Short mmCIF file of N, CA and C and ligand atoms in Angstrom, two decimals:
data_model
loop_
_atom_site.label_atom_id
_atom_site.label_comp_id
_atom_site.label_asym_id
_atom_site.label_seq_id
_atom_site.Cartn_x
_atom_site.Cartn_y
_atom_site.Cartn_z
N MET A 1 7.96 -4.35 6.39
CA MET A 1 6.81 -3.51 5.87
C MET A 1 5.55 -4.32 5.78
N HIS A 2 4.43 -3.69 6.10
CA HIS A 2 3.16 -4.43 6.10
C HIS A 2 2.41 -4.28 4.79
N VAL A 3 2.99 -3.52 3.87
CA VAL A 3 2.34 -3.35 2.53
C VAL A 3 3.41 -3.52 1.42
N ARG A 4 2.94 -3.89 0.27
CA ARG A 4 3.77 -4.13 -0.86
C ARG A 4 3.35 -3.31 -1.97
N LYS A 5 4.18 -3.28 -3.04
CA LYS A 5 3.81 -2.54 -4.25
C LYS A 5 2.51 -3.18 -4.82
N ASP A 6 1.68 -2.34 -5.36
CA ASP A 6 0.41 -2.67 -5.95
C ASP A 6 -0.71 -3.08 -4.97
N ASP A 7 -0.38 -3.03 -3.67
CA ASP A 7 -1.40 -3.19 -2.65
C ASP A 7 -2.46 -2.10 -2.66
N ILE A 8 -3.67 -2.36 -2.36
CA ILE A 8 -4.63 -1.26 -2.16
C ILE A 8 -4.65 -0.99 -0.60
N VAL A 9 -4.49 0.30 -0.29
CA VAL A 9 -4.31 0.69 1.14
C VAL A 9 -5.36 1.80 1.45
N GLU A 10 -5.65 1.88 2.70
CA GLU A 10 -6.48 2.99 3.16
C GLU A 10 -5.51 3.99 3.93
N VAL A 11 -5.69 5.27 3.55
CA VAL A 11 -4.90 6.26 4.20
C VAL A 11 -5.62 6.71 5.49
N ILE A 12 -5.01 6.51 6.66
CA ILE A 12 -5.75 6.75 7.94
C ILE A 12 -5.31 8.04 8.61
N THR A 13 -4.16 8.59 8.24
CA THR A 13 -3.68 9.82 8.90
C THR A 13 -3.11 10.74 7.82
N GLY A 14 -3.18 12.06 8.08
CA GLY A 14 -2.55 12.97 7.17
C GLY A 14 -3.60 13.81 6.38
N ASP A 15 -3.06 14.69 5.57
CA ASP A 15 -3.98 15.64 4.88
C ASP A 15 -5.05 14.94 3.98
N ASP A 16 -4.60 13.80 3.42
CA ASP A 16 -5.50 13.15 2.48
C ASP A 16 -6.36 12.04 3.15
N ALA A 17 -6.22 11.94 4.40
CA ALA A 17 -6.99 10.88 5.08
C ALA A 17 -8.51 11.07 5.03
N GLY A 18 -9.24 9.99 4.91
CA GLY A 18 -10.68 10.11 4.90
C GLY A 18 -11.19 9.88 6.23
N GLY A 19 -12.44 9.45 6.36
CA GLY A 19 -13.05 9.09 7.60
C GLY A 19 -13.90 7.86 7.43
N ALA A 20 -14.74 7.63 8.41
CA ALA A 20 -15.57 6.44 8.35
C ALA A 20 -16.58 6.51 7.17
N LYS A 21 -16.90 7.74 6.82
CA LYS A 21 -17.97 7.94 5.75
C LYS A 21 -17.31 7.88 4.38
N ALA A 22 -16.18 8.49 4.25
CA ALA A 22 -15.51 8.49 2.92
C ALA A 22 -14.07 8.04 3.11
N ARG A 23 -13.87 6.77 2.84
CA ARG A 23 -12.54 6.23 3.09
C ARG A 23 -11.65 6.55 1.89
N THR A 24 -10.40 6.94 2.18
CA THR A 24 -9.44 7.22 1.17
C THR A 24 -8.60 6.02 0.88
N THR A 25 -8.68 5.50 -0.33
CA THR A 25 -7.90 4.40 -0.71
C THR A 25 -7.06 4.68 -1.95
N GLY A 26 -6.01 3.95 -2.10
CA GLY A 26 -5.18 4.11 -3.29
C GLY A 26 -4.24 2.95 -3.45
N ARG A 27 -3.65 2.90 -4.59
CA ARG A 27 -2.78 1.79 -4.86
C ARG A 27 -1.31 2.23 -4.55
N VAL A 28 -0.55 1.29 -3.95
CA VAL A 28 0.87 1.53 -3.60
C VAL A 28 1.63 1.51 -4.90
N LEU A 29 2.29 2.64 -5.17
CA LEU A 29 3.14 2.77 -6.35
C LEU A 29 4.58 2.32 -6.10
N ARG A 30 4.99 2.64 -4.87
CA ARG A 30 6.43 2.38 -4.54
C ARG A 30 6.50 2.17 -3.04
N VAL A 31 7.44 1.29 -2.60
CA VAL A 31 7.67 1.14 -1.20
C VAL A 31 9.20 1.50 -0.95
N LEU A 32 9.37 2.34 0.05
CA LEU A 32 10.73 2.70 0.42
C LEU A 32 11.10 2.13 1.80
N PRO A 33 11.47 0.86 1.87
CA PRO A 33 11.61 0.18 3.14
C PRO A 33 12.63 0.88 4.11
N ASP A 34 13.76 1.38 3.56
CA ASP A 34 14.79 1.94 4.43
C ASP A 34 14.27 3.28 5.05
N LYS A 35 13.30 3.90 4.41
CA LYS A 35 12.76 5.12 5.00
C LYS A 35 11.47 4.88 5.72
N GLY A 36 10.90 3.71 5.57
CA GLY A 36 9.58 3.39 6.20
C GLY A 36 8.47 4.16 5.49
N LYS A 37 8.62 4.40 4.22
CA LYS A 37 7.62 5.19 3.55
C LYS A 37 6.98 4.50 2.32
N VAL A 38 5.88 4.98 1.90
CA VAL A 38 5.24 4.47 0.71
C VAL A 38 4.73 5.58 -0.19
N VAL A 39 4.67 5.29 -1.43
CA VAL A 39 4.06 6.27 -2.39
C VAL A 39 2.72 5.71 -2.85
N VAL A 40 1.63 6.41 -2.56
CA VAL A 40 0.32 5.96 -2.88
C VAL A 40 -0.26 6.85 -3.98
N GLU A 41 -0.78 6.12 -5.01
CA GLU A 41 -1.42 6.82 -6.14
C GLU A 41 -2.42 7.85 -5.74
N GLY A 42 -2.25 9.07 -6.10
CA GLY A 42 -3.22 10.20 -5.82
C GLY A 42 -3.17 10.76 -4.43
N ILE A 43 -2.19 10.28 -3.64
CA ILE A 43 -2.14 10.77 -2.21
C ILE A 43 -0.85 11.58 -2.04
N ASN A 44 -0.98 12.65 -1.38
CA ASN A 44 0.16 13.57 -1.05
C ASN A 44 0.73 14.12 -2.37
N ARG A 45 -0.14 14.49 -3.27
CA ARG A 45 0.29 14.98 -4.58
C ARG A 45 0.76 16.39 -4.53
N VAL A 46 1.96 16.63 -5.06
CA VAL A 46 2.48 18.06 -5.13
C VAL A 46 2.64 18.42 -6.58
N TYR A 47 2.56 19.77 -6.74
CA TYR A 47 2.75 20.29 -8.11
C TYR A 47 4.04 20.97 -8.19
N LYS A 48 4.75 20.69 -9.19
CA LYS A 48 6.03 21.37 -9.49
C LYS A 48 5.68 22.27 -10.65
N HIS A 49 5.99 23.54 -10.46
CA HIS A 49 5.74 24.57 -11.51
C HIS A 49 6.97 24.60 -12.41
N LEU A 50 6.79 24.55 -13.63
CA LEU A 50 7.90 24.61 -14.61
C LEU A 50 7.92 25.89 -15.42
N LYS A 51 9.08 26.57 -15.46
CA LYS A 51 9.19 27.72 -16.32
C LYS A 51 9.22 27.24 -17.75
N PRO A 52 8.78 28.09 -18.64
CA PRO A 52 8.93 27.66 -20.08
C PRO A 52 10.41 27.49 -20.41
N SER A 53 10.65 26.44 -21.13
CA SER A 53 12.00 26.19 -21.57
C SER A 53 12.02 25.88 -23.03
N ARG A 54 13.14 25.58 -23.60
CA ARG A 54 13.18 25.22 -25.01
C ARG A 54 12.49 23.92 -25.24
N GLN A 55 12.70 22.98 -24.35
CA GLN A 55 12.02 21.67 -24.45
C GLN A 55 10.52 21.75 -24.25
N ASN A 56 10.13 22.70 -23.42
CA ASN A 56 8.73 22.79 -23.02
C ASN A 56 8.34 24.25 -23.00
N PRO A 57 8.09 24.78 -24.18
CA PRO A 57 7.91 26.22 -24.31
C PRO A 57 6.69 26.77 -23.57
N GLN A 58 5.77 25.94 -23.32
CA GLN A 58 4.55 26.38 -22.65
C GLN A 58 4.79 26.52 -21.10
N GLY A 59 5.75 25.80 -20.59
CA GLY A 59 5.93 25.73 -19.12
C GLY A 59 4.77 24.86 -18.62
N GLY A 60 4.43 25.05 -17.42
CA GLY A 60 3.30 24.34 -16.85
C GLY A 60 3.56 23.77 -15.48
N ARG A 61 2.81 22.76 -15.19
CA ARG A 61 3.02 22.15 -13.85
C ARG A 61 3.00 20.63 -13.99
N LEU A 62 3.75 20.06 -13.11
CA LEU A 62 3.93 18.56 -13.11
C LEU A 62 3.43 18.10 -11.76
N SER A 63 2.55 17.12 -11.77
CA SER A 63 2.11 16.61 -10.46
C SER A 63 2.79 15.33 -10.20
N LYS A 64 3.07 15.12 -8.91
CA LYS A 64 3.86 13.98 -8.48
C LYS A 64 3.46 13.61 -7.06
N GLU A 65 3.30 12.35 -6.84
CA GLU A 65 3.00 11.94 -5.46
C GLU A 65 4.32 11.80 -4.68
N MET A 66 4.23 12.35 -3.43
CA MET A 66 5.39 12.26 -2.55
C MET A 66 5.15 11.17 -1.50
N PRO A 67 6.26 10.57 -1.06
CA PRO A 67 6.14 9.48 -0.11
C PRO A 67 5.43 9.90 1.27
N ILE A 68 4.68 8.97 1.78
CA ILE A 68 4.07 9.20 3.07
C ILE A 68 4.53 8.10 4.00
N ASP A 69 4.46 8.34 5.32
CA ASP A 69 4.84 7.36 6.28
C ASP A 69 4.04 6.07 6.16
N ALA A 70 4.71 4.97 6.18
CA ALA A 70 4.00 3.68 6.05
C ALA A 70 3.02 3.42 7.15
N SER A 71 3.24 4.10 8.27
CA SER A 71 2.35 3.84 9.45
C SER A 71 1.03 4.57 9.26
N ASN A 72 0.93 5.41 8.23
CA ASN A 72 -0.30 6.13 7.96
C ASN A 72 -1.26 5.38 7.07
N VAL A 73 -0.85 4.17 6.61
CA VAL A 73 -1.72 3.44 5.72
C VAL A 73 -1.96 2.04 6.32
N LEU A 74 -3.10 1.55 5.99
CA LEU A 74 -3.50 0.14 6.34
C LEU A 74 -3.89 -0.58 5.12
N LEU A 75 -3.57 -1.87 5.03
CA LEU A 75 -3.97 -2.66 3.94
C LEU A 75 -5.47 -2.73 3.88
N TYR A 76 -6.03 -2.57 2.69
CA TYR A 76 -7.48 -2.55 2.52
C TYR A 76 -8.07 -4.01 2.44
N CYS A 77 -9.07 -4.26 3.27
CA CYS A 77 -9.78 -5.55 3.17
C CYS A 77 -11.05 -5.37 2.52
N SER A 78 -11.28 -6.08 1.34
CA SER A 78 -12.48 -5.85 0.58
C SER A 78 -13.67 -6.43 1.27
N THR A 79 -13.50 -7.33 2.24
CA THR A 79 -14.60 -7.90 3.00
C THR A 79 -15.14 -6.89 4.01
N CYS A 80 -14.10 -6.36 4.77
CA CYS A 80 -14.51 -5.36 5.81
C CYS A 80 -14.76 -3.97 5.19
N ARG A 81 -14.32 -3.82 4.01
CA ARG A 81 -14.38 -2.51 3.27
C ARG A 81 -13.74 -1.41 4.01
N ARG A 82 -12.57 -1.69 4.58
CA ARG A 82 -11.79 -0.68 5.24
C ARG A 82 -10.37 -1.17 5.40
N GLY A 83 -9.47 -0.25 5.84
CA GLY A 83 -8.07 -0.65 6.15
C GLY A 83 -8.11 -1.39 7.34
N VAL A 84 -7.33 -2.44 7.40
CA VAL A 84 -7.33 -3.30 8.61
C VAL A 84 -5.89 -3.70 9.02
N ARG A 85 -5.72 -4.16 10.25
CA ARG A 85 -4.46 -4.68 10.70
C ARG A 85 -4.41 -6.17 10.18
N ILE A 86 -3.18 -6.50 9.76
CA ILE A 86 -3.02 -7.82 9.22
C ILE A 86 -2.15 -8.69 10.01
N GLY A 87 -2.31 -9.96 9.79
CA GLY A 87 -1.42 -10.99 10.43
C GLY A 87 -0.82 -11.84 9.35
N LYS A 88 0.06 -12.65 9.72
CA LYS A 88 0.69 -13.59 8.77
C LYS A 88 0.57 -15.03 9.35
N ARG A 89 0.29 -15.91 8.47
CA ARG A 89 0.14 -17.33 8.83
C ARG A 89 0.52 -18.31 7.74
N TYR A 90 0.72 -19.54 8.12
CA TYR A 90 1.07 -20.57 7.15
C TYR A 90 -0.17 -21.31 6.79
N ARG A 91 -0.29 -21.65 5.50
CA ARG A 91 -1.38 -22.54 5.11
C ARG A 91 -0.93 -23.96 5.32
N ALA A 92 -1.88 -24.93 5.12
CA ALA A 92 -1.56 -26.31 5.27
C ALA A 92 -0.44 -26.79 4.38
N ASP A 93 -0.33 -26.18 3.18
CA ASP A 93 0.71 -26.59 2.28
C ASP A 93 2.08 -25.94 2.51
N GLY A 94 2.15 -25.12 3.56
CA GLY A 94 3.42 -24.49 3.93
C GLY A 94 3.64 -23.15 3.25
N SER A 95 2.71 -22.68 2.46
CA SER A 95 2.88 -21.30 1.90
C SER A 95 2.41 -20.29 3.00
N LYS A 96 2.93 -19.09 2.83
CA LYS A 96 2.66 -18.08 3.83
C LYS A 96 1.67 -17.08 3.23
N GLU A 97 0.72 -16.62 3.97
CA GLU A 97 -0.27 -15.63 3.55
C GLU A 97 -0.49 -14.57 4.54
N ARG A 98 -1.02 -13.44 4.06
CA ARG A 98 -1.43 -12.41 4.89
C ARG A 98 -2.97 -12.57 5.18
N TYR A 99 -3.39 -12.16 6.31
CA TYR A 99 -4.86 -12.25 6.55
C TYR A 99 -5.32 -11.01 7.34
N CYS A 100 -6.59 -10.78 7.20
CA CYS A 100 -7.22 -9.68 7.94
C CYS A 100 -7.52 -10.16 9.35
N LYS A 101 -7.08 -9.31 10.31
CA LYS A 101 -7.26 -9.72 11.73
C LYS A 101 -8.67 -9.57 12.16
N LYS A 102 -9.48 -8.82 11.42
CA LYS A 102 -10.83 -8.60 11.78
C LYS A 102 -11.72 -9.77 11.26
N CYS A 103 -11.72 -10.05 10.00
CA CYS A 103 -12.63 -11.09 9.45
C CYS A 103 -11.84 -12.42 9.14
N THR A 104 -10.51 -12.38 9.38
CA THR A 104 -9.66 -13.56 9.15
C THR A 104 -9.56 -14.03 7.72
N ASN A 105 -10.15 -13.27 6.74
CA ASN A 105 -10.00 -13.71 5.30
C ASN A 105 -8.57 -13.48 4.87
N SER A 106 -8.18 -14.30 3.90
CA SER A 106 -6.82 -14.21 3.30
C SER A 106 -6.71 -12.96 2.51
N LEU A 107 -5.60 -12.31 2.60
CA LEU A 107 -5.34 -11.06 1.83
C LEU A 107 -4.15 -11.31 0.89
N GLY A 108 -3.97 -12.55 0.53
CA GLY A 108 -2.91 -12.78 -0.51
C GLY A 108 -1.68 -13.59 0.01
N THR A 109 -1.10 -14.23 -1.00
CA THR A 109 0.04 -15.12 -0.66
C THR A 109 1.31 -14.25 -0.60
N LEU A 110 2.16 -14.60 0.44
CA LEU A 110 3.40 -13.93 0.58
C LEU A 110 4.64 -14.79 0.11
N SER A 111 4.50 -16.09 0.23
CA SER A 111 5.59 -16.92 -0.28
C SER A 111 5.10 -18.27 -0.72
N LYS A 112 5.93 -18.87 -1.55
CA LYS A 112 5.54 -20.25 -2.06
C LYS A 112 5.46 -21.27 -0.99
N PRO A 113 4.85 -22.37 -1.28
CA PRO A 113 4.81 -23.48 -0.28
C PRO A 113 6.21 -23.94 0.08
N ARG A 114 6.41 -24.23 1.32
CA ARG A 114 7.68 -24.67 1.85
C ARG A 114 7.38 -25.88 2.80
N LYS A 115 8.04 -26.94 2.48
CA LYS A 115 7.79 -28.24 3.22
C LYS A 115 7.97 -28.07 4.71
N ALA A 116 8.97 -27.29 5.12
CA ALA A 116 9.24 -27.18 6.52
C ALA A 116 8.08 -26.63 7.31
N TYR A 117 7.20 -25.89 6.62
CA TYR A 117 6.10 -25.24 7.30
C TYR A 117 4.76 -25.93 7.02
N ALA A 118 4.80 -26.90 6.19
CA ALA A 118 3.55 -27.64 5.83
C ALA A 118 3.09 -28.50 6.96
N LYS A 119 1.79 -28.63 7.02
CA LYS A 119 1.25 -29.53 8.08
C LYS A 119 1.40 -30.95 7.61
N LYS A 120 1.85 -31.75 8.52
CA LYS A 120 2.03 -33.19 8.17
C LYS A 120 0.66 -33.82 8.20
N SER A 121 0.47 -34.65 7.10
CA SER A 121 -0.79 -35.33 6.99
C SER A 121 -0.70 -36.80 7.42
ZN1 ZN B 201 -11.45 -8.09 6.76
#
């Protein structure tokens, strides 16, 4: 998966997708790797209507985000101010990071430094 929980992503396809003028972004609430889906805050929200019950005498409606295909979102790059394709690379200390393929800025650490991948000085 190219995104993780708590990532900010841009939704590029689907009913909630924005465009170049108004980009739709949201925070990843959940990742479902075996289904290739993600749940993004405020995206693909559905309402479940509830009949009045003893516990909830008023009834009402419950809103809930449904999973969307992970391929419909791109990790948001704050430098490019848009969703971008990412790459992965090792830093000199052997830690792994994600980076924006457009501006090459780091988009966060993926794993701790590991000697095997560190550059020899
Ligand atoms: Zn960028």
